């Protein structure tokens, strides 16, 4: 992973010789000040963002798959990502509608992050309140999907009435991006992802019990409601915060837990929780390095890369479903 | 002296064309030559019918579109095969619906703004003359964002709808055509050269019998543009120019062969991506733009920004650029009409001469010392 971080930082559109990269990293000066700026204020935050996004999304995917005992669950299933998208859409495209209430600059990333976190948390709260009433995980899954549909519909109505420029901004956001985070935004994202990881670690035992079915878990002395609450909370934090800062990044959350299970040939969360974090971080760094198209000035949207890698994995999973470690 | 020489040159080339025209009348028809526009041709037949052919109204269009404009008094005697034309229009028309703000200045310059009866999303119309017609209810609101409300269009019974399309999906227009209302596409936005875009006024003129007015108007604009370009050539230096803005870590900016880039080069400045072959827009990693453009002298059109603070709020990276540090950032985004429409989008295709003079004034103030820019203002 550390080696990959180096690779990721040393490669980019602007070719910075490896020697100079090391000089800059160890606080030395190079003749070219813009190189120093690019490394410290652009590439390093981006590499950290990639690790956080990859780890967090993979972990939330793992939590969802275990909780719902459904190999195709992911952070998108609960409607959390759709909630975040709705928040972003309301901010970007609904600004004309709400401009009397708020006055913010459209392009401000912080307000975008706040809006999409709010969106995901609203959906999360709705799901949680339903989870308190509904005993059955499957119903919860359906309800999550319904929330997703509702938010999707609101987004299309907003798109229809918004101006071309705003629609363009929303589409850019939808491409997903690991770049453009300042150090302070990165700190906030790290904190939220950190809490999510902590909540997952304390839930390792109930997670393993959930694999055997809810009734069985209960007989093992797992407090169903409480555990479920903590797990959903962790997922919401992870998926919401990441979607807020990096846009809706596809497939990582769904694909990485499966890849990890196959790799370690285990379903024990003691191993899986740390493993998906590391694996997700690594995969995201790789995707980002590819997306940068080193030495060329063009950049591919990160979502294109994750999907190109993720989609075949999902197809392969569906075909090999009988042989899956789950 | 130089001005009058240039003027004579242009007039001479026009009169040559006129002679050609007269010589051609003995044959079957005459083609009205267009000097810059590549997207359409106009052909006058002996019978009095004018044929307008659109080569490609949207990117990758599979066929050309041909419109027959028939003088009203001859509409009964001239029998045309309806299947051979994409629209048959009786001219001059009295009631028109247009769909893009770029169509509005052309109507005004021809003195036929009062023939406009409806527009989709009138918010975006900024020109005062047409704005007044909207306010007094002479021009009806026909939907949002260019999505025409077909029922209202049909109820208005216009003589013509001038649409535009980004691709071949045009169900709305098909419905209108089914109601016997002719629809023609306008491809001005596909035109790549500044004067080519402006020449589309001749497309509109054919429907109103205003060809003379259009020729005269375009001659003035073209002459002013060529004069300004010649003036810019006398500049002793060629400043470096960057354009566009960052979103997240991607920089969106005009391609090297785009309309926006041509203005920069005609104003005798070096756009840092002038070698690039794209006529649309580019999306590049921001660090590569930093490497190329850190020391550029000017920054033109940083997306929608109108102040330095708003730019910094969006991305601290802007601070790295000399043009930003020296407060040499200019934008048209702050020049808006009374309802918030950006005037540049509406008027610039029609008045490339003004855009060019604005830029010359910015890049080479010594050449146009007493000029006040119309579109481009320095950022706050």
XYZ file of C-alpha atoms in Angstrom:
706
model
C 0.000 0.000 0.000
C 2.766 2.429 0.922
C 4.570 1.555 -2.292
C 1.348 2.207 -4.202
C 0.966 5.598 -2.534
C 4.430 6.475 -3.827
C 3.559 5.269 -7.307
C 0.310 7.241 -7.207
C 2.020 10.427 -6.052
C 4.896 10.229 -8.492
C 2.657 9.698 -11.524
C 0.427 12.348 -12.998
C -0.167 14.621 -15.950
C 2.867 16.671 -15.113
C 5.954 14.497 -15.259
C 7.971 15.035 -12.117
C 11.194 12.980 -12.024
C 11.198 10.363 -9.263
C 14.304 11.879 -7.706
C 12.564 15.244 -7.360
C 9.440 13.569 -5.962
C 11.496 12.103 -3.118
C 13.297 15.391 -2.545
C 9.956 17.160 -2.217
C 8.465 14.483 0.046
C 11.385 14.716 2.454
C 11.076 18.470 2.704
C 13.834 19.367 0.295
C 13.613 22.154 -2.241
C 13.546 21.718 -5.974
C 14.151 24.357 -8.569
C 10.526 24.151 -9.576
C 8.121 25.531 -6.944
C 5.024 24.438 -8.852
C 6.174 20.819 -8.484
C 6.296 21.190 -4.721
C 2.814 22.675 -4.793
C 1.453 19.927 -7.040
C 2.842 17.166 -4.798
C 1.817 18.638 -1.425
C -1.448 20.362 -2.255
C -2.807 18.175 -4.987
C -1.394 14.687 -5.220
C -0.888 13.793 -1.553
C -4.405 14.870 -0.479
C -5.728 12.974 -3.485
C -3.877 9.772 -2.542
C -5.227 9.993 1.017
C -8.715 10.638 -0.318
C -8.393 7.565 -2.532
C -7.455 5.392 0.443
C -10.265 6.757 2.623
C -12.861 6.450 -0.139
C -11.773 2.945 -1.116
C -11.640 1.678 2.463
C -14.833 3.341 3.596
C -16.964 2.281 0.643
C -15.692 -1.296 0.738
C -16.358 -1.518 4.465
C -19.879 -0.127 4.140
C -20.475 -2.620 1.332
C -19.324 -5.467 3.554
C -21.598 -4.320 6.394
C -24.601 -4.138 4.085
C -23.950 -7.531 2.512
C -23.660 -9.183 5.899
C -26.606 -7.380 7.459
C -28.949 -8.200 4.597
C -27.321 -11.548 3.850
C -27.498 -10.524 0.234
C -24.365 -10.734 -1.910
C -25.582 -7.872 -4.101
C -26.134 -5.354 -1.325
C -23.990 -2.240 -1.211
C -24.078 1.272 0.173
C -26.498 2.231 -2.579
C -29.068 -0.283 -1.435
C -30.280 1.627 1.607
C -30.837 4.691 -0.494
C -28.028 6.417 1.398
C -26.084 7.305 -1.703
C -29.289 8.450 -3.395
C -29.947 10.632 -0.380
C -26.532 12.197 -0.779
C -27.178 12.731 -4.478
C -30.463 14.405 -3.629
C -28.686 16.746 -1.231
C -26.158 17.643 -3.912
C -28.877 18.072 -6.537
C -30.906 20.327 -4.254
C -27.877 22.489 -3.607
C -26.673 22.666 -7.195
C -29.924 22.724 -9.109
C -32.459 23.822 -6.529
C -30.427 26.881 -5.624
C -32.743 29.068 -7.659
C -35.699 27.699 -5.717
C -34.080 28.093 -2.317
C -31.851 31.049 -2.989
C -34.164 33.199 -0.892
C -33.449 30.973 2.104
C -29.725 30.391 1.702
C -27.183 32.421 -0.089
C -24.153 30.393 -0.940
C -21.762 30.208 -3.790
C -22.705 27.303 -5.964
C -19.253 25.977 -6.412
C -18.365 25.856 -2.755
C -17.279 22.304 -1.988
C -17.909 22.620 1.730
C -21.561 23.511 1.273
C -21.859 20.690 -1.232
C -20.419 18.252 1.291
C -22.766 19.497 3.997
C -25.767 19.274 1.692
C -25.103 15.740 0.575
C -24.258 14.572 4.117
C -27.563 16.049 5.233
C -29.323 14.282 2.405
C -27.814 10.922 3.250
C -28.515 11.365 6.946
C -32.140 12.260 6.321
C -32.582 9.061 4.350
C -30.619 7.218 7.012
C -32.866 8.540 9.788
C -35.903 7.512 7.810
C -34.448 4.038 7.331
C -33.510 3.837 11.008
C -36.972 4.784 12.169
C -38.384 2.129 9.872
C -35.778 -0.351 11.098
C -37.041 0.222 14.639
C -40.546 -0.791 13.559
C -39.793 -3.428 10.953
C -38.270 -6.633 12.232
C -37.447 -8.096 8.884
C -34.253 -7.263 7.032
C -35.748 -7.965 3.633
C -38.479 -5.351 4.123
C -35.791 -2.903 5.120
C -33.996 -3.654 1.872
C -37.138 -2.971 -0.155
C -37.786 0.233 1.797
C -34.222 1.378 1.087
C -34.746 0.766 -2.605
C -37.998 2.723 -2.465
C -36.209 5.676 -0.865
C -33.697 5.441 -3.668
C -36.489 5.640 -6.247
C -38.101 8.625 -4.560
C -34.873 10.597 -4.393
C -34.101 9.644 -7.990
C -37.470 10.992 -9.082
C -36.962 14.282 -7.242
C -33.537 14.626 -8.868
C -35.031 14.175 -12.355
C -37.662 16.820 -11.704
C -34.933 19.189 -10.512
C -32.804 18.400 -13.576
C -35.702 19.159 -15.857
C -36.185 22.644 -14.464
C -32.572 23.629 -13.957
C -30.376 25.586 -16.321
C -27.844 23.886 -18.543
C -24.897 25.172 -16.523
C -26.209 23.815 -13.249
C -27.094 20.528 -14.829
C -23.531 20.352 -16.091
C -22.170 20.924 -12.590
C -24.367 18.180 -11.202
C -23.190 15.813 -13.920
C -19.557 16.659 -13.127
C -20.256 15.864 -9.490
C -21.832 12.585 -10.583
C -18.622 11.550 -12.336
C -17.057 11.263 -8.893
C -13.705 12.786 -8.111
C -10.967 12.089 -5.610
C -9.271 15.413 -6.123
C -9.983 18.917 -5.030
C -10.134 18.281 -1.273
C -8.289 20.715 0.931
C -6.390 19.469 3.974
C -9.187 20.606 6.287
C -11.857 18.804 4.271
C -9.625 15.761 4.282
C -9.374 15.932 8.080
C -13.153 15.985 8.374
C -13.513 13.064 5.986
C -10.860 11.097 7.914
C -12.730 11.719 11.171
C -16.054 10.487 9.771
C -14.520 7.445 8.100
C -12.588 6.763 11.323
C -15.804 6.713 13.355
C -17.350 4.397 10.779
C -14.398 2.002 11.011
C -14.516 2.095 14.834
C -18.235 1.252 14.865
C -17.563 -1.634 12.485
C -14.787 -3.015 14.673
C -17.024 -3.097 17.754
C -19.665 -4.877 15.665
C -17.441 -7.739 14.498
C -19.037 -10.307 16.798
C -22.675 -9.525 15.913
C -21.667 -9.358 12.226
C -20.391 -12.919 12.362
C -23.593 -13.960 14.122
C -25.778 -12.237 11.500
C -24.273 -14.464 8.835
C -26.029 -17.400 10.425
C -29.420 -15.737 10.318
C -31.258 -13.385 12.630
C -32.925 -15.996 14.803
C -29.656 -17.775 15.343
C -27.934 -14.521 16.156
C -30.556 -13.796 18.768
C -29.992 -17.155 20.351
C -26.302 -16.333 20.572
C -27.220 -13.359 22.724
C -26.820 -10.646 20.084
C -29.094 -7.677 20.720
C -30.635 -7.518 17.276
C -32.032 -4.012 17.283
C -29.014 -2.393 18.864
C -26.496 -4.129 16.629
C -28.508 -3.396 13.558
C -28.699 0.248 14.580
C -24.930 0.508 15.039
C -24.204 -1.224 11.744
C -26.608 0.974 9.797
C -25.176 4.029 11.528
C -21.666 3.036 10.489
C -22.763 2.455 6.900
C -24.528 5.780 6.744
C -21.528 7.632 8.091
C -19.146 5.966 5.680
C -21.276 6.146 2.556
C -22.737 9.578 3.315
C -19.452 11.302 4.080
C -17.687 9.751 1.103
C -20.457 10.517 -1.367
C -20.542 14.045 -0.046
C -16.866 14.711 -0.661
C -16.104 12.511 -3.645
C -19.431 12.124 -5.423
C -21.215 8.832 -5.997
C -18.407 6.357 -6.648
C -19.695 3.163 -8.127
C -19.008 -0.514 -7.644
C -16.159 -0.404 -5.140
C -18.582 -0.974 -2.268
C -20.166 -3.919 -4.017
C -17.135 -5.591 -5.563
C -14.359 -5.328 -2.976
C -16.014 -7.414 -0.202
C -16.453 -10.279 -2.675
C -12.917 -10.027 -3.971
C -11.662 -10.067 -0.398
C -13.729 -13.106 0.577
C -12.456 -14.995 -2.433
C -8.901 -13.965 -1.708
C -8.897 -14.949 1.958
C -11.440 -17.721 1.534
C -13.143 -16.810 4.783
C -16.301 -15.185 6.059
C -14.882 -14.263 9.460
C -15.248 -10.541 10.031
C -12.191 -10.425 12.276
C -10.228 -10.858 9.065
C -12.687 -9.297 6.632
C -13.115 -5.894 8.310
C -9.433 -4.907 8.188
C -8.882 -6.748 4.900
C -11.612 -4.934 2.924
C -10.285 -1.603 4.203
C -6.761 -2.331 2.998
C -7.922 -3.953 -0.206
C -10.402 -1.185 -1.014
C -7.771 1.469 -0.410
C -5.320 -0.331 -2.679
C -7.875 -0.804 -5.443
C -8.893 2.849 -5.330
C -5.266 3.968 -5.560
C -4.810 1.734 -8.592
C -7.996 3.069 -10.195
C -6.903 6.629 -9.543
C -3.454 6.036 -10.993
C -5.056 4.611 -14.142
C -7.566 7.470 -14.325
C -4.745 10.007 -14.235
C -3.397 8.575 -17.514
C 0.145 9.417 -16.418
C 2.035 11.902 -18.606
C -1.028 12.867 -20.646
C -3.007 15.979 -19.875
C -6.378 14.239 -20.040
C -8.059 12.601 -17.074
C -10.736 9.932 -17.070
C -13.609 10.216 -14.615
C -12.874 7.908 -11.691
C -16.326 6.341 -11.937
C -15.571 5.092 -15.408
C -12.523 3.207 -14.141
C -14.173 1.729 -11.042
C -17.084 0.527 -13.156
C -14.836 -0.928 -15.828
C -13.145 -2.944 -13.103
C -16.286 -3.474 -11.026
C -18.825 -4.484 -13.636
C -17.018 -7.606 -14.885
C -16.575 -8.656 -11.256
C -20.301 -8.436 -10.624
C -21.095 -10.312 -13.827
C -18.605 -12.995 -12.910
C -20.157 -13.230 -9.452
C -23.621 -13.731 -10.841
C -22.388 -16.475 -13.117
C -20.456 -18.229 -10.345
C -23.049 -17.645 -7.679
C -23.126 -21.292 -6.632
C -19.478 -21.302 -5.826
C -19.397 -18.067 -3.924
C -17.828 -17.777 -0.506
C -20.597 -16.074 1.381
C -7.041 55.464 -45.527
C -6.486 51.862 -44.594
C -10.068 51.596 -43.433
C -11.507 52.880 -46.647
C -9.241 50.580 -48.636
C -10.478 47.612 -46.664
C -14.025 48.733 -47.101
C -13.530 49.033 -50.823
C -12.027 45.575 -50.926
C -15.000 44.049 -49.197
C -17.476 45.991 -51.315
C -15.571 44.956 -54.426
C -15.725 41.301 -53.509
C -19.433 41.676 -52.885
C -20.038 43.457 -56.186
C -18.116 40.726 -57.987
C -20.562 38.329 -56.487
C -23.445 40.493 -57.597
C -22.165 40.404 -61.175
C -21.867 36.660 -60.969
C -25.424 36.589 -59.723
C -26.712 38.598 -62.652
C -24.798 36.435 -65.087
C -26.233 33.348 -63.536
C -29.855 34.413 -63.811
C -29.869 33.318 -67.451
C -29.285 29.832 -66.191
C -31.754 28.039 -64.021
C -30.963 29.440 -60.606
C -28.407 31.380 -58.595
C -26.580 30.374 -55.494
C -26.277 33.142 -53.007
C -22.679 32.870 -51.959
C -21.915 32.849 -48.284
C -18.512 34.124 -47.327
C -17.917 32.435 -43.962
C -20.845 30.227 -42.938
C -20.298 26.572 -43.765
C -23.484 25.114 -42.311
C -26.051 26.147 -44.925
C -26.488 27.263 -48.534
C -29.103 29.535 -50.099
C -30.213 29.108 -53.701
C -32.714 31.289 -55.549
C -34.629 29.650 -58.381
C -36.173 31.436 -61.388
C -39.617 30.498 -60.206
C -39.082 32.698 -57.153
C -38.606 29.761 -54.797
C -35.640 29.976 -52.434
C -34.006 26.727 -51.324
C -32.097 26.603 -48.066
C -30.012 23.490 -47.448
C -28.594 22.656 -44.024
C -25.582 20.397 -44.315
C -25.506 19.220 -40.739
C -27.864 20.741 -38.170
C -26.369 18.624 -35.359
C -23.175 16.616 -34.885
C -23.260 13.439 -36.945
C -26.553 14.254 -38.700
C -27.165 11.530 -41.257
C -28.823 13.675 -43.901
C -28.959 17.253 -45.097
C -32.185 19.225 -44.648
C -33.711 21.194 -47.516
C -36.341 23.891 -47.032
C -38.362 25.482 -49.829
C -39.382 29.102 -49.276
C -42.232 30.010 -51.625
C -43.461 33.610 -52.088
C -46.990 33.911 -50.679
C -48.518 35.204 -53.931
C -47.223 32.147 -55.813
C -48.102 29.520 -53.235
C -51.144 28.396 -55.285
C -49.454 28.218 -58.668
C -46.182 26.559 -57.655
C -46.756 22.903 -56.961
C -43.897 21.334 -55.060
C -43.455 17.704 -54.208
C -43.966 17.770 -50.450
C -41.891 14.648 -49.965
C -38.820 16.270 -51.519
C -38.531 18.980 -48.855
C -38.232 18.921 -45.078
C -40.396 22.032 -44.902
C -42.265 24.258 -47.333
C -42.739 27.777 -46.012
C -44.860 30.609 -47.454
C -42.788 33.783 -47.190
C -42.581 36.467 -45.911
C -43.761 35.082 -42.594
C -45.769 37.092 -40.095
C -45.615 34.953 -36.918
C -42.479 33.124 -35.858
C -41.353 31.104 -32.838
C -37.605 30.822 -32.213
C -35.996 28.615 -29.589
C -32.543 29.976 -28.798
C -31.535 33.402 -27.504
C -28.911 33.482 -30.267
C -31.797 33.835 -32.743
C -33.117 37.000 -31.081
C -30.418 39.532 -32.123
C -30.791 38.423 -35.770
C -34.532 39.186 -35.693
C -33.860 42.570 -34.087
C -31.184 43.538 -36.603
C -33.604 42.732 -39.432
C -36.318 44.839 -37.793
C -38.692 41.894 -37.344
C -38.568 41.337 -33.560
C -42.284 42.223 -33.517
C -42.987 39.057 -35.549
C -41.818 36.876 -32.639
C -44.882 35.422 -30.896
C -43.418 32.868 -28.476
C -40.197 31.619 -26.900
C -39.326 28.734 -24.556
C -38.006 30.180 -21.264
C -38.234 33.924 -21.849
C -36.141 34.511 -18.679
C -33.032 34.108 -20.779
C -33.870 36.887 -23.247
C -31.815 39.927 -22.265
C -32.082 42.378 -25.161
C -34.189 45.366 -24.068
C -36.220 45.602 -27.277
C -37.388 41.994 -27.155
C -37.580 42.023 -23.340
C -40.223 44.796 -23.610
C -42.285 42.607 -25.948
C -42.090 39.783 -23.390
C -43.165 42.073 -20.540
C -46.171 43.377 -22.485
C -47.269 39.827 -23.269
C -46.603 40.076 -27.028
C -44.207 37.142 -26.753
C -45.640 34.139 -24.926
C -43.771 31.840 -22.554
C -43.647 28.378 -24.138
C -41.913 26.171 -21.573
C -38.661 25.753 -19.681
C -35.139 25.316 -20.935
C -35.972 25.114 -24.576
C -38.431 22.265 -24.017
C -41.284 23.538 -26.173
C -44.809 23.035 -24.920
C -46.193 21.620 -28.161
C -49.836 22.299 -27.332
C -49.175 25.999 -26.801
C -47.149 26.153 -30.011
C -49.964 24.595 -32.003
C -52.511 26.925 -30.382
C -50.421 29.951 -31.440
C -50.514 28.803 -35.108
C -47.185 30.424 -36.093
C -46.100 30.500 -39.754
C -42.758 28.998 -38.747
C -40.892 27.437 -35.816
C -37.112 27.838 -35.878
C -35.763 25.016 -33.729
C -32.376 23.578 -33.033
C -31.413 20.104 -32.012
C -28.412 18.510 -30.366
C -29.172 15.096 -31.872
C -31.766 13.307 -33.973
C -34.282 12.958 -31.111
C -36.890 15.584 -31.916
C -40.292 14.230 -31.014
C -41.563 17.662 -30.053
C -40.835 19.110 -33.452
C -42.380 16.131 -35.196
C -45.629 16.726 -33.316
C -45.613 20.367 -34.407
C -44.948 19.406 -38.022
C -47.833 16.957 -37.896
C -50.038 19.946 -37.067
C -49.064 21.511 -40.449
C -46.718 24.062 -38.872
C -43.365 24.159 -40.697
C -40.289 23.576 -38.524
C -36.789 24.468 -39.696
C -33.569 23.754 -37.807
C -30.976 26.383 -37.146
C -27.373 25.213 -36.948
C -25.657 28.466 -35.977
C -24.188 26.825 -32.872
C -22.351 24.263 -35.041
C -20.547 27.008 -36.939
C -16.938 27.297 -35.804
C -15.708 30.665 -37.052
C -16.814 33.960 -35.450
C -17.954 35.493 -38.757
C -19.519 32.195 -39.837
C -21.845 32.327 -36.833
C -22.755 35.942 -37.529
C -23.578 35.158 -41.158
C -26.564 33.065 -40.053
C -28.508 36.335 -40.100
C -28.898 35.596 -43.833
C -30.680 32.360 -42.936
C -33.325 34.301 -41.004
C -33.509 37.050 -43.618
C -34.712 34.636 -46.322
C -37.914 33.954 -44.378
C -38.771 37.637 -44.021
C -37.692 38.919 -47.474
C -35.011 40.963 -45.750
C -31.979 39.789 -47.740
C -30.797 43.317 -48.510
C -30.918 44.321 -44.866
C -29.046 41.153 -43.876
C -26.327 41.690 -46.488
C -25.882 45.263 -45.380
C -25.797 44.369 -41.699
C -23.387 41.497 -42.163
C -21.132 43.617 -44.338
C -20.860 46.130 -41.508
C -20.099 43.473 -38.900
C -17.601 41.670 -41.143
C -15.835 44.904 -42.054
C -15.607 45.963 -38.412
C -14.256 42.525 -37.492
C -11.637 42.468 -40.248
C -10.533 45.994 -39.385
C -10.171 45.108 -35.718
C -8.236 41.972 -36.624
C -5.910 43.991 -38.871
C -5.423 46.487 -36.060
C -4.534 43.686 -33.627
C -1.898 42.404 -36.072
C 0.001 45.653 -35.568
C 0.588 44.822 -31.899
C 4.203 44.406 -30.958
C 3.706 41.641 -28.397
C 1.624 38.466 -28.118
C 0.561 37.866 -24.517
C -0.087 34.335 -23.198
C -3.734 33.573 -22.337
C -5.414 30.872 -20.249
C -9.135 30.170 -20.037
C -11.732 28.061 -18.210
C -11.882 26.912 -14.589
C -11.400 23.967 -12.237
C -14.104 21.680 -10.950
C -12.739 19.371 -8.239
C -9.388 18.661 -9.892
C -10.413 18.764 -13.544
C -9.930 21.900 -15.589
C -12.573 22.548 -18.224
C -11.482 24.892 -21.004
C -12.082 25.635 -24.697
C -10.347 23.496 -27.339
C -7.624 25.001 -29.530
C -9.849 25.204 -32.620
C -12.963 26.383 -30.792
C -14.899 29.576 -31.400
C -13.571 31.085 -28.164
C -9.964 30.234 -29.046
C -10.253 31.879 -32.483
C -11.190 35.198 -30.895
C -8.053 35.034 -28.758
C -5.820 34.375 -31.737
C -7.548 37.047 -33.881
C -6.878 39.503 -31.047
C -3.141 38.715 -31.446
C -2.661 36.712 -28.286
C -1.420 33.185 -27.666
C -3.965 30.844 -26.148
C -1.833 28.257 -24.342
C -3.696 25.421 -26.064
C -3.702 26.946 -29.567
C -1.968 23.802 -30.908
C -4.815 21.598 -29.777
C -7.155 20.336 -32.541
C -10.467 20.212 -30.621
C -13.298 22.504 -31.654
C -15.334 21.684 -28.528
C -14.130 21.844 -24.935
C -11.281 20.081 -23.162
C -11.188 18.518 -19.710
C -7.622 18.310 -18.463
C -5.959 17.517 -15.181
C -5.461 20.819 -13.408
C -1.770 20.225 -12.775
C -1.014 20.096 -16.485
C -2.724 23.480 -16.921
C -0.619 24.820 -14.030
C 2.545 23.652 -15.730
C 1.590 25.259 -19.038
C -0.202 28.364 -17.866
C 1.260 29.394 -14.533
C 2.994 32.416 -15.996
C 0.304 33.380 -18.549
C -0.453 37.118 -18.723
C -4.240 36.993 -19.003
C -7.114 34.769 -17.957
C -10.290 34.942 -20.042
C -13.714 33.486 -19.063
C -13.147 31.548 -15.823
C -16.504 29.700 -16.107
C -19.299 31.427 -14.164
C -17.096 33.328 -11.702
C -17.467 37.065 -11.300
C -15.128 37.681 -8.356
C -11.661 36.616 -7.228
C -12.995 35.595 -3.822
C -15.569 33.259 -5.292
C -12.805 31.626 -7.314
C -10.573 31.102 -4.283
C -13.483 29.745 -2.269
C -13.916 27.105 -4.921
C -10.263 26.179 -5.269
C -7.107 27.443 -3.545
C -5.130 26.336 -6.610
C -6.042 29.548 -8.464
C -3.624 31.419 -6.205
C -0.746 29.724 -8.058
C -1.398 31.572 -11.318
C 0.290 34.836 -12.236
C -2.757 36.142 -14.108
C -4.801 35.620 -10.927
C -2.199 37.194 -8.655
C -1.888 40.228 -10.942
C -5.669 40.581 -11.182
C -5.723 40.020 -14.939
C -8.850 37.844 -14.999
C -11.697 38.922 -17.301
C -15.164 37.469 -17.658
C -18.429 38.043 -19.489
C -20.404 36.252 -16.758
C -21.128 39.501 -14.905
C -22.714 41.212 -17.921
C -26.348 40.148 -17.540
C -29.766 41.336 -18.661
C -32.566 42.468 -16.361
C -33.741 38.881 -15.799
C -30.293 37.401 -15.236
C -29.570 36.016 -18.721
C -25.886 36.201 -19.676
C -25.841 38.694 -22.566
C -22.728 37.164 -24.143
C -24.532 33.900 -24.914
C -27.284 35.810 -26.690
C -25.419 38.533 -28.515
C -21.803 37.407 -29.013
C -22.468 35.057 -31.977
C -24.208 37.968 -33.709
C -21.604 40.622 -32.839
C -18.165 38.995 -33.111
C -16.708 42.434 -33.860
C -17.586 43.614 -30.341
C -16.129 40.473 -28.738
C -12.914 40.948 -30.685
C -12.588 44.630 -29.768
C -13.177 43.772 -26.099
C -10.302 41.308 -26.202
C -7.989 43.634 -28.152
C -8.660 46.311 -25.545
C -7.689 43.843 -22.791
C -4.585 42.374 -24.474
C -3.326 45.527 -26.215
C -4.815 48.568 -24.454
C -2.559 50.889 -26.451
C -4.368 49.950 -29.692
C -7.883 50.865 -28.509
C -7.265 53.375 -25.736
C -10.715 55.011 -25.647
C -12.727 51.840 -26.060
C -15.090 50.617 -23.314
C -15.472 46.820 -23.297
C -19.061 45.614 -23.584
C -18.940 41.911 -22.631
C -15.668 41.319 -20.802
C -15.182 42.992 -17.424
C -12.322 42.502 -14.971
C -13.285 40.292 -12.006
C -14.129 42.053 -8.749
